[in-house]
Coordinates of C-alpha atoms in Angstrom, one line a residue:
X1 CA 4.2 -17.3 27.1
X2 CA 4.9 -16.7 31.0
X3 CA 3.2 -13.3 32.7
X4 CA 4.6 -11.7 35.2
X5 CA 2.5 -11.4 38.7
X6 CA 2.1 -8.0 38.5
X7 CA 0.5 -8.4 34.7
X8 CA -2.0 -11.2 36.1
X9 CA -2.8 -9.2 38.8
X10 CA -3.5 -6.0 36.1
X11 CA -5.7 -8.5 34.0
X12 CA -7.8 -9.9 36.8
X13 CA -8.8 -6.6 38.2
X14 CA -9.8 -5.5 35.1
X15 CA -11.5 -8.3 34.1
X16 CA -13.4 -8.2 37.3
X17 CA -14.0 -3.8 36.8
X18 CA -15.4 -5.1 33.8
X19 CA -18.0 -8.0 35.4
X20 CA -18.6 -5.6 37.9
X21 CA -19.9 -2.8 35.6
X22 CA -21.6 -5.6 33.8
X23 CA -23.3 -6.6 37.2
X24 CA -24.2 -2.9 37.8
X25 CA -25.8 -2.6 35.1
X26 CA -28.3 -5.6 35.9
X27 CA -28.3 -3.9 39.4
X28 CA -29.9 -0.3 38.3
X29 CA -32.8 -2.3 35.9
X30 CA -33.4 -4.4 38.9
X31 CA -34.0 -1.1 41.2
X32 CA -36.3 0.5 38.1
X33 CA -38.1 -3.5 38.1
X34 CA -38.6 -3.2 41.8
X35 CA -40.0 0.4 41.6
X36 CA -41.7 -0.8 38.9
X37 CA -43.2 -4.2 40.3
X38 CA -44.5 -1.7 43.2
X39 CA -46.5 0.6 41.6
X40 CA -48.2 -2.8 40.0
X41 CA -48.9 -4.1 43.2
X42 CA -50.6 -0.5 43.8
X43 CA -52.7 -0.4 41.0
X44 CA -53.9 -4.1 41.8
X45 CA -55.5 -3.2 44.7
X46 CA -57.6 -0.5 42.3
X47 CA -58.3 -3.1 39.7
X48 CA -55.8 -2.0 37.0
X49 CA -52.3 -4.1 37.8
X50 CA -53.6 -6.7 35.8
X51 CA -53.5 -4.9 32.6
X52 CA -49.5 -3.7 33.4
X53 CA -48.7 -7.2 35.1
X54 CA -47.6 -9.3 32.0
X55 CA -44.8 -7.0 31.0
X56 CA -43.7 -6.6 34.3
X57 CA -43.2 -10.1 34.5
X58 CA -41.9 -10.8 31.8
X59 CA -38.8 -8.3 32.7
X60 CA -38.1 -10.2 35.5
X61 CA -37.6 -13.0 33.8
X62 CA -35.4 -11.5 31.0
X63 CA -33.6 -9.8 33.7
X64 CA -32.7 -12.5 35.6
X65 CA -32.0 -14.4 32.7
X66 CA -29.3 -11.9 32.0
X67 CA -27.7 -12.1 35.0
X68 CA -28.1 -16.2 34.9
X69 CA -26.2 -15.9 31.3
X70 CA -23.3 -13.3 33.0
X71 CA -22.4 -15.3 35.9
X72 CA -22.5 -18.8 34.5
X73 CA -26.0 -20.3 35.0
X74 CA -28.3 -22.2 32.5
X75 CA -31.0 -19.9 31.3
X76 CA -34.8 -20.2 31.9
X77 CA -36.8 -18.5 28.8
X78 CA -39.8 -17.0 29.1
X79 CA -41.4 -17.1 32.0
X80 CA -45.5 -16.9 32.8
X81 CA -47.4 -13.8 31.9
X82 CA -50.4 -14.3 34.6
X83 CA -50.1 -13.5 38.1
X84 CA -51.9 -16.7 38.7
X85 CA -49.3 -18.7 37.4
X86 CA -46.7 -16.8 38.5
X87 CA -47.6 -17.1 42.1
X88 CA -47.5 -20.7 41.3
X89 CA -44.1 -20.9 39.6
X90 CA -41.3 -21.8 41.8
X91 CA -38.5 -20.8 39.3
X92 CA -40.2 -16.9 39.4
X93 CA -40.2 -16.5 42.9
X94 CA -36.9 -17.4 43.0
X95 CA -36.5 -14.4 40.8
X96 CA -38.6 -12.2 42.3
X97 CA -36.6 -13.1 45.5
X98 CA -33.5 -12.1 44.1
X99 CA -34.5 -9.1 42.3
X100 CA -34.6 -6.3 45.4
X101 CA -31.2 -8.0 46.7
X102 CA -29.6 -7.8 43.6
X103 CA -31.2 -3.8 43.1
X104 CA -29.3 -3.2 46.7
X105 CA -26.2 -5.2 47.4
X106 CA -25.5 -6.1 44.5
X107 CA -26.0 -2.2 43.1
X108 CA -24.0 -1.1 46.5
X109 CA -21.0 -3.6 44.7
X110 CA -21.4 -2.6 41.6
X111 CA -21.0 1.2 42.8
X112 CA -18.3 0.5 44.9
X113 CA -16.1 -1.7 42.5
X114 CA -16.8 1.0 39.8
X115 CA -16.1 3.8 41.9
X116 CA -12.7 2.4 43.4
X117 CA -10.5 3.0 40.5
X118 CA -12.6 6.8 39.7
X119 CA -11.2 7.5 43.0
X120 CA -7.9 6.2 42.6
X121 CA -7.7 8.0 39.4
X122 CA -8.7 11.4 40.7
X123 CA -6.9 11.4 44.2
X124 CA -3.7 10.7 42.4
X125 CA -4.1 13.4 39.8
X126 CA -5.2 15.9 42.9
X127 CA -1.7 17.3 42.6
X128 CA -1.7 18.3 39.3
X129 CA -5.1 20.7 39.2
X130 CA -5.9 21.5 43.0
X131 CA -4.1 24.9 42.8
X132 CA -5.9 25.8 40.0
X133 CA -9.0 25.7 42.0
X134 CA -10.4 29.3 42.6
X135 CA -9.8 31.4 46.0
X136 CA -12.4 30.7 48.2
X137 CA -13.2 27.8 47.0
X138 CA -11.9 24.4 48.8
X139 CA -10.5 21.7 46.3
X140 CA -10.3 18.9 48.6
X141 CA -12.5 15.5 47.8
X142 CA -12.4 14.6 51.3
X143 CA -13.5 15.8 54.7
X144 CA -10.2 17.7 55.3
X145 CA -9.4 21.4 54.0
X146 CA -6.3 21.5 51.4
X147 CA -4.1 24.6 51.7
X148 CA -0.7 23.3 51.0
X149 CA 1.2 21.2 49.3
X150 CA 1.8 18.4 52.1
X151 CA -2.1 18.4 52.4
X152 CA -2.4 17.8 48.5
X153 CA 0.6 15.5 48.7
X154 CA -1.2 13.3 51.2
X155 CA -4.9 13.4 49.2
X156 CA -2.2 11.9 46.2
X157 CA -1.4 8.8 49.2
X158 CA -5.1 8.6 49.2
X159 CA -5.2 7.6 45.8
X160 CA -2.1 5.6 45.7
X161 CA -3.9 3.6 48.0
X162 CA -6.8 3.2 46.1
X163 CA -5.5 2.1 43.6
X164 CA -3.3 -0.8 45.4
X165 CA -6.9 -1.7 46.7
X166 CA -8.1 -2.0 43.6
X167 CA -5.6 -4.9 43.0
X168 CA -7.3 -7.6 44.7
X169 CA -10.5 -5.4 45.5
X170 CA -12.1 -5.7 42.4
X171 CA -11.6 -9.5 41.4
X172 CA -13.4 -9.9 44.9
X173 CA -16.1 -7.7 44.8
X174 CA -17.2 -9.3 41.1
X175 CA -17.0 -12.9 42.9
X176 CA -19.3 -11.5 45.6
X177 CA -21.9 -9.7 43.5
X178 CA -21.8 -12.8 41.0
X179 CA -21.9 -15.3 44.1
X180 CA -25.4 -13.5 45.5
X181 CA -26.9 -14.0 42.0
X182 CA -26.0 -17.4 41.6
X183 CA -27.2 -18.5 45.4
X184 CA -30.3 -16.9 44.8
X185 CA -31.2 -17.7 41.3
X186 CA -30.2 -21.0 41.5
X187 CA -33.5 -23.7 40.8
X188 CA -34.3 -26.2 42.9
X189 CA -32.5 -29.6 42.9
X190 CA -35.3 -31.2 40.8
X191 CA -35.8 -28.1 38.4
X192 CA -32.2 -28.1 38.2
X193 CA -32.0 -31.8 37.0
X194 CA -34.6 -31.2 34.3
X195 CA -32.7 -28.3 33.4
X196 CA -29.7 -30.3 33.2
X197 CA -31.3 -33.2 31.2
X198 CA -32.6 -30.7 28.7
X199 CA -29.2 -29.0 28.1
X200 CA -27.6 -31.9 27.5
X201 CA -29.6 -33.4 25.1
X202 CA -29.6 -29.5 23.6
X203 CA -25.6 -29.5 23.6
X204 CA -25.2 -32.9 22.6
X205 CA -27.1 -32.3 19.4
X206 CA -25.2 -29.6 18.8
X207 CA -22.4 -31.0 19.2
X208 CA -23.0 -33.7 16.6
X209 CA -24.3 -31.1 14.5
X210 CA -20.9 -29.3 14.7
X211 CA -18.8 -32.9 14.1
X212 CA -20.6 -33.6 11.1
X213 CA -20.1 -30.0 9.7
X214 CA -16.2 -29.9 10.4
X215 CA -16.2 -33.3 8.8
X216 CA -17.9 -31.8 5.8
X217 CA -15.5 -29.0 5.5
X218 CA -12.7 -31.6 5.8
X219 CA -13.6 -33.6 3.0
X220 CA -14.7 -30.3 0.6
X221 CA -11.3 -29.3 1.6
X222 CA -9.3 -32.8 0.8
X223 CA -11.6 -33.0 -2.7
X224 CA -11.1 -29.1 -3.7
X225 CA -7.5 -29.1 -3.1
X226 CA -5.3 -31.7 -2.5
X227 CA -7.1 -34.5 -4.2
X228 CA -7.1 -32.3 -7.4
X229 CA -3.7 -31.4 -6.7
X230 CA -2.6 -34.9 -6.4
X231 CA -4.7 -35.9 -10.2
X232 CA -2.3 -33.3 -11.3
X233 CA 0.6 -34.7 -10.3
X234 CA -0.5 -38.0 -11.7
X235 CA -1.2 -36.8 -14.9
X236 CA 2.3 -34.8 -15.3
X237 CA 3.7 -38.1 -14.3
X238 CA 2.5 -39.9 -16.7
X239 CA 2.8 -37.5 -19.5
X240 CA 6.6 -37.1 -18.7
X241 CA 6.7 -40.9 -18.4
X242 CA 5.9 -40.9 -22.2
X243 CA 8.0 -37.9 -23.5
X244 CA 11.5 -39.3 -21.5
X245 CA 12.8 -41.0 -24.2
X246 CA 11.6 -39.1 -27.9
X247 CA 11.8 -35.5 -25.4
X248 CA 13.6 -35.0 -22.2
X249 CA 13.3 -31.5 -22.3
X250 CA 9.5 -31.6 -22.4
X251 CA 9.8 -34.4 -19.8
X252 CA 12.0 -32.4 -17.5
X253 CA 9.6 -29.2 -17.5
X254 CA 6.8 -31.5 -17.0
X255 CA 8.8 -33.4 -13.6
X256 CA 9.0 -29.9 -12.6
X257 CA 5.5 -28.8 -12.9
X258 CA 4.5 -32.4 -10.9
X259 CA 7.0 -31.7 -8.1
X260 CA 5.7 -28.1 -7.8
X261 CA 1.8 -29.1 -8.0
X262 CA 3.1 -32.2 -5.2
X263 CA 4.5 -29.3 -3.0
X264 CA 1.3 -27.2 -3.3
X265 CA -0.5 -30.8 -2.6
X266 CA 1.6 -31.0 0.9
X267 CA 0.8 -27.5 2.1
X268 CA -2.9 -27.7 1.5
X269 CA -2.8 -31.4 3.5
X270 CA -0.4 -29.3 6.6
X271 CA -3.2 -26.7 6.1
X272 CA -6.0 -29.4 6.4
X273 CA -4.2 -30.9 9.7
X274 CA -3.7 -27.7 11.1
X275 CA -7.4 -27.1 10.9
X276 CA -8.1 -30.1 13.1
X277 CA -5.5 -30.0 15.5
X278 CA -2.3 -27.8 15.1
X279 CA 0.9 -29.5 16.4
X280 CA 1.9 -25.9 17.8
X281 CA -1.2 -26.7 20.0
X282 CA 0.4 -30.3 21.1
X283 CA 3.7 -29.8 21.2
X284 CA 4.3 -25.8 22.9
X285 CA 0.4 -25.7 24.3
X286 CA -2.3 -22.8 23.8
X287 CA 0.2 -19.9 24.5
X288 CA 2.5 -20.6 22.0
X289 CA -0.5 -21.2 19.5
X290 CA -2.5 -18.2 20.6
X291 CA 0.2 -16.7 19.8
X292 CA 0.7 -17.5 16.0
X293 CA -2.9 -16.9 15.8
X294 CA -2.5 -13.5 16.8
X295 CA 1.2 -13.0 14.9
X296 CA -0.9 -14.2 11.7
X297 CA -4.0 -11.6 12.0
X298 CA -4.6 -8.5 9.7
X299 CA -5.4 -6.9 12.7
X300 CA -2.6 -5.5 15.3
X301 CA -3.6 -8.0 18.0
X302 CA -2.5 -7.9 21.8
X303 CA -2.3 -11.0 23.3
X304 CA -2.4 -12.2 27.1
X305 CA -2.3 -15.6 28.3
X306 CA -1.8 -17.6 31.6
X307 CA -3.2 -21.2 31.5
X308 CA -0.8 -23.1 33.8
X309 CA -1.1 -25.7 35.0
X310 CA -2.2 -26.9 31.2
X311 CA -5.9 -27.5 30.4
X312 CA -7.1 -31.2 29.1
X313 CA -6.7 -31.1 25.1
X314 CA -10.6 -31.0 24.5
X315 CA -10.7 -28.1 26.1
X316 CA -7.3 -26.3 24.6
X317 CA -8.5 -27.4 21.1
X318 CA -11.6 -25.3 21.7
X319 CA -9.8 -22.8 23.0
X320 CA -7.8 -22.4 20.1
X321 CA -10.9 -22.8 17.7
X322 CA -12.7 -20.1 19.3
X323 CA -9.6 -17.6 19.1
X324 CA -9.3 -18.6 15.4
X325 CA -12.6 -18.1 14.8
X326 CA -13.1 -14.9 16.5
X327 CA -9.6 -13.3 14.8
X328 CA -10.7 -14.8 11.8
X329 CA -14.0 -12.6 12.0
X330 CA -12.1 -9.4 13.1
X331 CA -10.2 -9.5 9.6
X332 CA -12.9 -10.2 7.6
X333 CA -15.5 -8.3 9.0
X334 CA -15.3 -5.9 12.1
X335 CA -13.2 -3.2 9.7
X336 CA -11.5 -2.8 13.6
X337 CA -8.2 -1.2 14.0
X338 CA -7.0 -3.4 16.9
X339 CA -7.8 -6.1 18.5
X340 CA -6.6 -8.0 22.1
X341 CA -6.8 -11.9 23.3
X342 CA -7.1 -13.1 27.2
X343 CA -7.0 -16.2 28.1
X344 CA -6.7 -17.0 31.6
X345 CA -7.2 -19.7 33.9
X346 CA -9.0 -19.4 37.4
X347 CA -9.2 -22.8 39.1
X348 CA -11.6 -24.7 37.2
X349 CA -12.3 -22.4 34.5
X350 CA -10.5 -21.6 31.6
X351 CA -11.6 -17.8 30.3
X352 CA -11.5 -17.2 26.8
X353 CA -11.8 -13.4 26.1
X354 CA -11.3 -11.7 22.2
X355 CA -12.3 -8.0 21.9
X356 CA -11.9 -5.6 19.1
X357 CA -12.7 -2.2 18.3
X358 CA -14.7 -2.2 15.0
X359 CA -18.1 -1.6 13.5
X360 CA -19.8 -4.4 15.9
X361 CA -22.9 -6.1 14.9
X362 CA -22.0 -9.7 15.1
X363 CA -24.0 -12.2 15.9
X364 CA -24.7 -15.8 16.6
X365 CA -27.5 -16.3 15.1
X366 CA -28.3 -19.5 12.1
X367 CA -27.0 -18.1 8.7
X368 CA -25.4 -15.1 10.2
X369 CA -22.0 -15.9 8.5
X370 CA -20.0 -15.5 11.3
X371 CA -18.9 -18.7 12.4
X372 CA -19.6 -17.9 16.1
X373 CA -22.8 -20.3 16.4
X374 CA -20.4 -23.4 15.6
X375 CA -18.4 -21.6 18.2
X376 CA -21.2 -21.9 20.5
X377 CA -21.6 -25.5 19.6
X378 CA -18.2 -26.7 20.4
X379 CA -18.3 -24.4 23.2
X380 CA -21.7 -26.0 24.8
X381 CA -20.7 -29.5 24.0
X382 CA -17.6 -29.1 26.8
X383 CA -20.5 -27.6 29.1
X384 CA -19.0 -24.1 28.5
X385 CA -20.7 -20.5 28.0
X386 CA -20.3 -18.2 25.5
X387 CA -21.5 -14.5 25.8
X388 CA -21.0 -12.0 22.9
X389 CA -21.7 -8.3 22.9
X390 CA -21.2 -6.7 20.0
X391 CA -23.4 -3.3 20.0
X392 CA -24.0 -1.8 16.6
X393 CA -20.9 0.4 16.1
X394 CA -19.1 -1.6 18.3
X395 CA -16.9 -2.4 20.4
X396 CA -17.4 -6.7 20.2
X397 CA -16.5 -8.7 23.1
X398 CA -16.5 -12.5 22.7
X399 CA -16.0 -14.5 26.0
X400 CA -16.2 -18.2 26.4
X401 CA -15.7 -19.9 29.8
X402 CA -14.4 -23.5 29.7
X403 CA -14.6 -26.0 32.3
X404 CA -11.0 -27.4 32.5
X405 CA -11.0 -30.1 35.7
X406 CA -7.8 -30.9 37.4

């Protein structure tokens, strides 16, 4: 399905409201790591740092592994626990580098692309409640005095243009605050490579681990179903075969049980080859797909996509897999109430975004029943990212990011 501009332009400045409160979140830990980080630096030169060091450390690293994880970057682990060997490491001053800009620019853009639409929000509603301000007292959120309505009116301009700011402010100001991270917490080119080399081999494990498991389900659901279906069929054949001449009746109810059990036969096969690639998917591409996907969940789901020009099929196939997956677990287990799908693509990327409003607590863990850590296996396999929040009572947010190519 097309979107308008004016819907595109909605979904990317929310999307980028929503990275920017993500970022500012990051930001205010950073500014209590920095305060904190300074009072071990204090208590050093007395002799005690050492015993408050480790954990100190240790945040950093978690912190900026966070931030690696939210803008894109492959993730370190844990990081030293001596200040020895953290004086040493590379890849932690490189954290510790980023950590005081990230607690002041990247706080002052987190403030100011949070702050932008509580603005707009509360200029343009000035109208409505500023003479019910007490005498005496001035209303006005700005440096001018309101006494009449032409003075309100014009605070109400104020927030009409904050809010046309907001438009193309906020996607920009998420690009910037994620662009400092990533310049500053990028490793070194040999780091990097070793990085590299080891999440590749990581991935591509995975990702044979994933083949063999959808070939497993494929064959458990050819043996359980159609194959069985199809012994049926053979068997009412054969005993109809036998009755056509001494009972045509009995052979005629029996022709209709076979063509009945071949029907059921047929669907489960569609089924099976809609599991592994739908046609939808080939023939009308991911909106149209996404689209059944959502028409066929329990859940009221609201749907918004804009992939053009089209992604290669790897990467629409996973696409698809990860919106089934993730609608699939909103039925079943989130007890939600409503649900929404974006999927949006932004030059190279293809962002894969399903959110819904129930009891939370999902997880990607080995064994969890979810499904999402064969998500994260196709997902990592096409160099992709997959970031999950799902806070115990909810709200779960599931969002994948693709690389597409040209």
């Amino acid at each position: 399905m097309r979107q308008s501009a004016g819907r595109r332009f909605h979904d990317r400045s929310r999307e980028g409201f929503l990275d920017l409160g993500r970022g500012l979140g990051t930001a205010l830990v950073a500014l209590l790591l920095s305060a904190w980080l300074l009072v071990v630096l204090v208590l050093c030169a007395v002799g005690v740092g050492v015993l408050v060091a480790p954990p100190a450390l240790r945040g950093v690293r978690r912190l900026a592994d966070r931030e690696r994880a939210r803008t894109g970057a492959p993730t370190l682990g844990a990081g030293p626990d001596r200040i020895r060997d953290a004086v040493a490491d590379r890849l932690w001053r490189r954290d510790l580098r980023w950590l005081l800009p990230h607690a002041t620019v990247g706080l002052a853009l987190g403030l100011a692309g949070v702050l932008l639409p509580v603005y707009a929000v509360r200029d343009l509603s000035f109208p409505l409640w500023w003479w019910l301000v007490p005498d005496g007292q001035d209303p006005s959120p700005w440096w001018w005095t309101v006494r009449t309505w032409p003075d309100a009116l014009a605070v109400a301009g104020l927030g009409l243009g904050w809010g046309l700011l907001s438009v193309p402010g906020l996607p920009a100001l998420a690009r910037a605050q994620s662009g400092v991270s990533r310049a500053l917490l990028r490793p070194p080119a040999d780091v990097d490579l070793s990085l590299r080399v080891a999440e590749l081999t990581a991935t591509r494990a995975g990702a044979l681990d994933a083949h063999a498991a959808e070939l497993r389900r494929i064959e458990r659901s050819l043996h359980d179903g159609a194959q069985n279906r199809l012994v049926g069929v053979s068997v009412l054949l054969g005993a109809a075969r036998r009755s056509l001449v001494r009972d045509p009746a009995t052979a005629d109810e029996l022709l209709a049980r076979a063509q009945t059990a071949a029907e059921e036969a047929l669907a489960e096969l569609r089924a099976v080859v809609r599991g592994i690639l739908p046609p939808v998917l080939l023939d009308r591409g991911l909106a149209a797909a996404v689209a059944g996907l959502a028409a066929d969940c329990r859940v009221p789901c609201r749907v918004a996509v804009a992939v053009e020009p089209r992604c290669p099929a790897s990467v629409e196939a996973t696409a698809y897999f990860v919106v089934a997956e993730a609608l699939t677990n909103v039925s079943r287990h989130s007890g939600a109430a409503a649900a929404a799908v974006s999927v949006h693509r932004r030059g190279e990327v293809l962002h894969v975004v399903v959110t819904d409003d129930g009891r939370g607590g999902a997880t990607t863990a080995s064994g969890s029943g979810s499904g999402l850590t064969g998500v994260r296996r196709r997902v990592e396999a096409l160099d992709g990212t997959l970031g999950l929040s799902s806070p115990p009572g909810g709200p779960t947010r599931v969002e994948v990011r693709l690389p597409c190519g040209s």
